[in-house]
Amino acid sequence: MEKKLHLVSLGCNKNLVDSEVMLGRLKEYKLTDDASSADVLIVNTCGFIEAAKEESLDTIFSLHAQRKEDSLLVVSGCLTQRYKEELQKELKEVDLFTGVGDYDKIDEIIRKKSNTFSNSTYLIDDEQRVITGSNYHTYIKLSEGCNQTCSFCAIPGFKGKLHSRSLESIKKELIRLTSQGFYDFSFISQDSSSYLRDLGNKEGLIELMDMVESIKSIKSARILYLYPTTTSNALIQRIIDSPIFHNYFDMPIQHINQDMLLRMKRGANKERIIELLSMMRGAKDSFLRSGFIVGHPQESEEEFDELCKFVKEFDFDRISIFAYSDEEDTMAYEMDGKISDKTIKERIKKLNTIVEKKMQKSLEKEIGTEITVVIEGKSSEHELFWGAKKLSWDREIDGEILINESLIEELKVGKCYRAKVTELAGDKLLATVNKTA
């Protein structure tokens, strides 16, 4: 009888790539959404902040409660890497533990039934990933680890220093994926603008773009997670000049007050951040996404108000807000001046009001325009609508466009069309498909 596998991937899309590697190594298993019928259950955890850790533990306990007798519960990823001794001692519900360095050995780990934590950094190289969730788009991981020293971030402590994949490895993966019909790619890492800096190349991302553009079957690409100190004007200009890479700029700046930037150990000062953002915003059809942390130790009301004023005045398209999470093994953990949970919640509520208006403005400017969209499938709103995304947007995080009318009789999932945006209903755009793109 064919064995069944149930896998839950938590956290970021970098984690998703690692989960897809594991699926590729376990192709002999039949995937199932029913945890109670699975022979092997895998949770690929996130251990970045407290909320992610709680979600990971809740998922583990939930699957354990559902699992059948003689099944195998495997826990991998950032949480297990960060707390490997504690979890192996405390989580008796789990059969096997592995960290972030052994995704390509998951079949061997299950076969041998042995906990495995390699000291080496795992970089994808010629792995047969099983892409999930799309027939046209996927994420390409550029590197592992990070050389930044942000005060609030524990990632370098358990992921290690920056290790970049080779251009050859990425090119090989892209050629294989395009041969399978994928044409839209999001390039990701903890700090993508540092790609190849560990190998002495300060403009490695520009070299990557040159390589990507040489592959004719790639139609669409974007870079996620630029870092202020490693993003050069030349890189921004190269993105602007690219025929393939969208003017999609995702740079989490975390704060704008100069004293807070110093406390957060962000490297770039306020003036430089505004220079970078202004250059991005000035590009044709630019899309600007950022992220902010609220309630970092010693954040005063005046400093928070400066952040609110900046967000209100600067034209971001999308913004993510995060409550400060007090993580051991970080510099911020040792700082005085901790902000109460009540104050953090009040500040987030105030900032979120501004962010919602900002997103509304970004969506409203699309009304009346003709854009290229990709059909994702039936919409989340109603089966009578198709769900789509603007080609330049990243999947899932930037919103859904509802196709409520089409001049083309049969729309196909994963195919591009030209569409006229007609109105905004709540937080979703409505559009009419006019022709094939």
CSV table of C-alpha atoms in Angstrom, one decimal, residues 159-321:
chain,number,residue,atom,x,y,z
A,159,LYS,CA,21.1,30.4,10.7
A,160,GLY,CA,24.7,31.6,10.7
A,161,LYS,CA,26.6,34.0,8.4
A,162,LEU,CA,25.7,34.7,4.8
A,163,HIS,CA,26.3,31.8,2.4
A,164,SER,CA,25.4,32.6,-1.2
A,165,ARG,CA,24.4,30.0,-3.8
A,166,SER,CA,26.5,30.0,-7.0
A,167,LEU,CA,25.1,31.7,-10.1
A,168,GLU,CA,25.5,28.3,-11.9
A,169,SER,CA,23.3,26.5,-9.3
A,170,ILE,CA,20.6,29.1,-9.6
A,171,LYS,CA,20.7,29.1,-13.5
A,172,LYS,CA,20.4,25.3,-13.5
A,173,GLU,CA,17.4,25.5,-11.3
A,174,LEU,CA,15.8,28.2,-13.4
A,175,ILE,CA,16.3,26.3,-16.6
A,176,ARG,CA,14.7,23.2,-15.1
A,177,LEU,CA,11.7,25.1,-13.8
A,178,THR,CA,11.1,27.0,-17.0
A,179,SER,CA,11.1,23.7,-18.9
A,180,GLN,CA,8.2,22.7,-16.5
A,181,GLY,CA,6.3,25.8,-17.5
A,182,PHE,CA,7.2,28.3,-14.8
A,183,TYR,CA,7.8,31.8,-16.0
A,184,ASP,CA,7.4,34.1,-13.0
A,185,PHE,CA,10.0,34.1,-10.2
A,186,SER,CA,10.5,35.8,-6.9
A,187,PHE,CA,14.1,35.8,-5.7
A,188,ILE,CA,14.4,35.7,-1.9
A,189,SER,CA,16.8,35.5,1.0
A,190,GLN,CA,17.2,37.1,4.4
A,191,ASP,CA,19.2,40.0,2.7
A,192,SER,CA,19.0,39.6,-1.1
A,193,SER,CA,21.0,42.8,-1.8
A,194,SER,CA,24.0,41.1,-0.1
A,195,TYR,CA,23.9,38.2,-2.6
A,196,LEU,CA,27.5,37.1,-3.4
A,197,ARG,CA,29.1,39.6,-0.9
A,198,ASP,CA,30.4,36.7,1.1
A,199,LEU,CA,32.4,35.8,-2.1
A,200,GLY,CA,33.7,39.3,-2.6
A,201,ASN,CA,31.2,40.6,-5.1
A,202,LYS,CA,29.4,43.7,-3.9
A,203,GLU,CA,27.0,43.8,-6.9
A,204,GLY,CA,26.2,40.1,-7.1
A,205,LEU,CA,22.5,40.9,-7.5
A,206,ILE,CA,23.2,42.8,-10.7
A,207,GLU,CA,25.1,39.7,-12.1
A,208,LEU,CA,22.2,37.6,-11.1
A,209,MET,CA,19.8,39.8,-13.1
A,210,ASP,CA,22.1,39.6,-16.1
A,211,MET,CA,21.9,35.8,-15.9
A,212,VAL,CA,18.2,35.7,-15.4
A,213,GLU,CA,17.5,38.0,-18.4
A,214,SER,CA,19.6,35.6,-20.6
A,215,ILE,CA,17.0,32.9,-20.1
A,216,LYS,CA,14.4,33.7,-22.7
A,217,SER,CA,11.5,31.8,-21.2
A,218,ILE,CA,11.4,33.9,-18.1
A,219,LYS,CA,8.8,36.6,-18.5
A,220,SER,CA,8.5,38.1,-15.0
A,221,ALA,CA,10.7,38.5,-11.9
A,222,ARG,CA,11.0,40.5,-8.7
A,223,ILE,CA,13.5,40.7,-5.8
A,224,LEU,CA,12.3,40.5,-2.2
A,225,TYR,CA,13.9,41.8,0.9
A,226,LEU,CA,16.5,44.5,0.0
A,227,TYR,CA,18.5,45.8,2.9
A,228,PRO,CA,19.3,49.6,3.1
A,229,THR,CA,23.1,49.3,3.6
A,230,THR,CA,23.7,46.8,0.8
A,231,THR,CA,21.3,48.3,-1.8
A,232,SER,CA,23.3,50.6,-4.1
A,233,ASN,CA,21.9,53.3,-6.4
A,234,ALA,CA,23.4,51.2,-9.3
A,235,LEU,CA,21.3,48.2,-8.2
A,236,ILE,CA,18.1,50.3,-8.1
A,237,GLN,CA,18.8,51.7,-11.5
A,238,ARG,CA,19.5,48.2,-12.9
A,239,ILE,CA,16.1,47.1,-11.7
A,240,ILE,CA,14.5,50.1,-13.3
A,241,ASP,CA,16.2,49.4,-16.6
A,242,SER,CA,15.4,45.7,-16.6
A,243,PRO,CA,12.9,44.4,-19.2
A,244,ILE,CA,12.1,41.4,-17.0
A,245,PHE,CA,12.4,42.5,-13.4
A,246,HIS,CA,9.4,44.6,-12.3
A,247,ASN,CA,9.9,47.9,-10.5
A,248,TYR,CA,8.9,46.0,-7.4
A,249,PHE,CA,10.9,47.2,-4.3
A,250,ASP,CA,10.5,45.4,-1.1
A,251,MET,CA,12.7,47.0,1.5
A,252,PRO,CA,11.8,46.6,5.2
A,253,ILE,CA,13.2,49.7,6.9
A,254,GLN,CA,11.8,49.0,10.4
A,255,HIS,CA,11.8,52.6,11.5
A,256,ILE,CA,12.6,56.1,10.3
A,257,ASN,CA,13.7,58.0,13.5
A,258,GLN,CA,17.5,58.3,13.5
A,259,ASP,CA,18.0,57.4,17.1
A,260,MET,CA,15.8,54.3,16.7
A,261,LEU,CA,17.8,53.3,13.6
A,262,LEU,CA,20.9,53.4,15.7
A,263,ARG,CA,19.4,51.4,18.5
A,264,MET,CA,18.2,48.8,16.0
A,265,LYS,CA,21.7,48.6,14.5
A,266,ARG,CA,20.3,49.1,11.0
A,267,GLY,CA,23.4,50.7,9.5
A,268,ALA,CA,21.8,53.1,7.1
A,269,ASN,CA,20.8,56.5,8.4
A,270,LYS,CA,17.5,58.3,7.9
A,271,GLU,CA,18.8,60.5,5.0
A,272,ARG,CA,20.1,57.5,3.1
A,273,ILE,CA,16.9,55.5,3.6
A,274,ILE,CA,14.8,58.4,2.2
A,275,GLU,CA,17.2,58.7,-0.7
A,276,LEU,CA,16.7,55.0,-1.6
A,277,LEU,CA,13.0,55.1,-1.2
A,278,SER,CA,12.6,58.2,-3.2
A,279,MET,CA,14.6,56.7,-6.1
A,280,MET,CA,12.4,53.6,-6.0
A,281,ARG,CA,9.2,55.6,-5.8
A,282,GLY,CA,10.3,57.7,-8.8
A,283,ALA,CA,10.5,54.7,-11.1
A,284,LYS,CA,7.8,54.1,-13.7
A,285,ASP,CA,5.0,51.9,-12.4
A,286,SER,CA,6.9,51.3,-9.2
A,287,PHE,CA,5.5,49.2,-6.3
A,288,LEU,CA,6.9,49.9,-2.9
A,289,ARG,CA,6.6,47.5,0.0
A,290,SER,CA,8.1,48.0,3.5
A,291,GLY,CA,7.9,46.8,7.1
A,292,PHE,CA,8.1,48.4,10.5
A,293,ILE,CA,8.7,47.2,14.0
A,294,VAL,CA,6.6,48.8,16.8
A,295,GLY,CA,7.7,48.9,20.4
A,296,HIS,CA,11.4,48.2,20.2
A,297,PRO,CA,13.1,48.9,23.5
A,298,GLN,CA,13.4,52.7,24.3
A,299,GLU,CA,11.1,53.8,21.5
A,300,SER,CA,9.6,57.0,22.8
A,301,GLU,CA,6.2,58.5,21.9
A,302,GLU,CA,7.9,61.2,19.9
A,303,GLU,CA,10.0,58.7,17.9
A,304,PHE,CA,6.9,56.6,17.2
A,305,ASP,CA,5.0,59.8,16.2
A,306,GLU,CA,7.8,60.5,13.7
A,307,LEU,CA,7.3,57.1,12.2
A,308,CYS,CA,3.6,57.6,11.9
A,309,LYS,CA,4.1,61.0,10.2
A,310,PHE,CA,6.6,59.5,7.8
A,311,VAL,CA,4.3,56.6,6.8
A,312,LYS,CA,1.4,59.1,6.4
A,313,GLU,CA,3.4,61.3,4.0
A,314,PHE,CA,5.4,58.8,2.0
A,315,ASP,CA,3.6,56.8,-0.8
A,316,PHE,CA,4.1,53.2,0.1
A,317,ASP,CA,1.9,50.6,-1.6
A,318,ARG,CA,2.0,47.9,1.0
A,319,ILE,CA,3.3,47.9,4.6
A,320,SER,CA,3.7,45.1,7.2
A,321,ILE,CA,3.6,46.0,10.9
